[in-house]
Amino acid sequence: MIGIFAALVISITDGDTFKARIPVWDGIEVVTAVRVRGIDTPEIKGKCPAEKAAALAAKARLEYLLSSGDVQLFHVEQDKYAGRVDADVSVRGQPVAAVLISEGLARPYTGGARQGWCP
């Protein structure tokens, strides 16, 4: 979808995915999962204790960032999984992906095979 969309965050799934209510037209809203484009975060059901701990830290940070309000979605596209979209996400004008990467809670991701998070 073209444009900028305000998002009301409903819940946080993990460090790079959340559920949101998105008004698309007057009186019409879409509720969907949103994956933050351009990052990969550790999995909560990870392969080792270090990955699981890192996943919880990434999830907590995403929750904190999104709770500060003014969440906007840009360049929204259908994800490879049904019921989810990919989007560039910003909070108060700050790109969420860049924050998580700069804090070591996420890695850049452009598709393909993902690197592991376990030592």
Coordinates of C-alpha atoms in Angstrom, one line a residue:
M1 CA 0.0 0.0 0.0
I2 CA 1.3 3.4 -0.8
G3 CA 1.3 6.1 1.8
I4 CA 2.0 6.6 5.5
F5 CA -0.2 4.8 8.0
A6 CA -0.6 5.4 11.7
A7 CA -0.7 2.2 13.7
L8 CA -2.2 1.5 17.1
V9 CA -0.1 -1.3 18.5
I10 CA -2.1 -4.1 20.0
S11 CA 0.6 -6.6 21.1
I12 CA 4.2 -7.4 20.6
T13 CA 5.0 -10.9 19.1
D14 CA 8.8 -10.8 19.2
G15 CA 11.7 -8.4 18.4
D16 CA 10.7 -7.7 14.8
T17 CA 6.9 -8.4 14.7
F18 CA 3.9 -6.8 16.3
K19 CA 0.1 -6.8 15.9
A20 CA -1.5 -3.5 15.0
R21 CA -4.8 -1.8 14.2
I22 CA -4.3 0.4 11.1
P23 CA -6.9 2.9 9.9
V24 CA -6.8 2.8 6.1
W25 CA -9.8 4.9 5.2
D26 CA -12.4 6.8 7.3
G27 CA -14.2 4.2 9.4
I28 CA -12.2 1.3 8.0
E29 CA -9.4 -0.4 9.9
V30 CA -7.2 -3.4 9.3
V31 CA -5.9 -5.5 12.1
T32 CA -2.7 -7.4 11.1
A33 CA 0.7 -8.5 12.1
V34 CA 3.5 -6.2 11.1
R35 CA 7.1 -7.3 10.5
V36 CA 9.7 -4.6 10.7
R37 CA 11.4 -4.5 7.4
G38 CA 15.2 -4.8 7.1
I39 CA 16.0 -6.6 10.4
D40 CA 16.3 -10.1 11.9
T41 CA 16.0 -10.6 15.6
P42 CA 16.7 -13.7 17.7
E43 CA 13.9 -16.2 18.0
I44 CA 12.0 -16.6 21.3
K45 CA 12.0 -20.3 20.7
G46 CA 15.7 -20.2 19.9
K47 CA 18.2 -23.0 19.7
C48 CA 20.2 -22.0 22.8
P49 CA 19.7 -20.1 26.1
A50 CA 21.7 -17.1 24.7
E51 CA 19.4 -16.7 21.7
K52 CA 16.3 -17.0 23.9
A53 CA 17.6 -14.3 26.3
A54 CA 18.5 -12.0 23.4
A55 CA 15.1 -12.5 21.9
L56 CA 13.4 -11.4 25.1
A57 CA 15.6 -8.4 25.2
A58 CA 14.8 -7.4 21.6
K59 CA 11.0 -8.0 22.3
A60 CA 11.2 -5.8 25.4
R61 CA 13.0 -3.0 23.5
L62 CA 10.5 -3.1 20.6
E63 CA 7.6 -2.9 23.1
Y64 CA 9.2 0.1 24.8
L65 CA 9.9 1.9 21.5
L66 CA 6.4 1.3 20.2
S67 CA 4.7 2.3 23.5
S68 CA 6.1 5.8 23.1
G69 CA 3.4 6.5 20.5
D70 CA 3.1 8.0 17.0
V71 CA 3.9 4.7 15.3
Q72 CA 4.0 5.1 11.5
L73 CA 4.2 2.5 8.8
F74 CA 5.8 3.2 5.4
H75 CA 6.2 1.1 2.2
V76 CA 3.7 -1.5 3.4
E77 CA 3.8 -4.7 1.4
Q78 CA 2.3 -8.1 1.8
D79 CA 4.6 -10.5 3.6
K80 CA 5.4 -14.1 2.5
Y81 CA 3.2 -15.3 5.3
A82 CA -0.6 -14.8 5.1
G83 CA -2.0 -12.3 7.6
R84 CA 1.2 -10.3 8.0
V85 CA 2.7 -7.3 6.2
D86 CA 6.2 -6.0 5.9
A87 CA 6.8 -2.3 6.6
D88 CA 9.3 0.3 7.4
V89 CA 8.3 1.4 11.0
S90 CA 9.1 4.6 12.7
V91 CA 8.3 6.0 16.1
R92 CA 8.3 9.8 16.5
G93 CA 10.2 9.9 13.2
Q94 CA 12.9 7.5 14.4
P95 CA 13.4 4.3 12.3
V96 CA 12.8 1.3 14.6
A97 CA 15.0 -1.0 12.6
A98 CA 18.0 1.4 12.9
V99 CA 17.5 1.7 16.6
L100 CA 17.4 -2.1 17.2
I101 CA 20.5 -2.6 14.9
S102 CA 22.5 0.2 16.6
E103 CA 21.8 -1.4 20.0
G104 CA 22.9 -4.8 18.9
L105 CA 19.4 -6.3 19.3
A106 CA 18.9 -7.0 15.6
R107 CA 20.9 -7.6 12.4
P108 CA 20.3 -6.1 9.0
Y109 CA 18.3 -8.6 6.9
T110 CA 17.4 -8.4 3.2
G111 CA 16.1 -12.0 2.7
G112 CA 17.7 -15.4 2.2
A113 CA 19.4 -17.6 4.7
R114 CA 19.6 -16.1 8.2
Q115 CA 22.6 -16.3 10.4
G116 CA 22.3 -18.1 13.7
W117 CA 22.3 -16.4 17.1
C118 CA 23.9 -19.1 19.2
P119 CA 27.7 -19.0 20.0

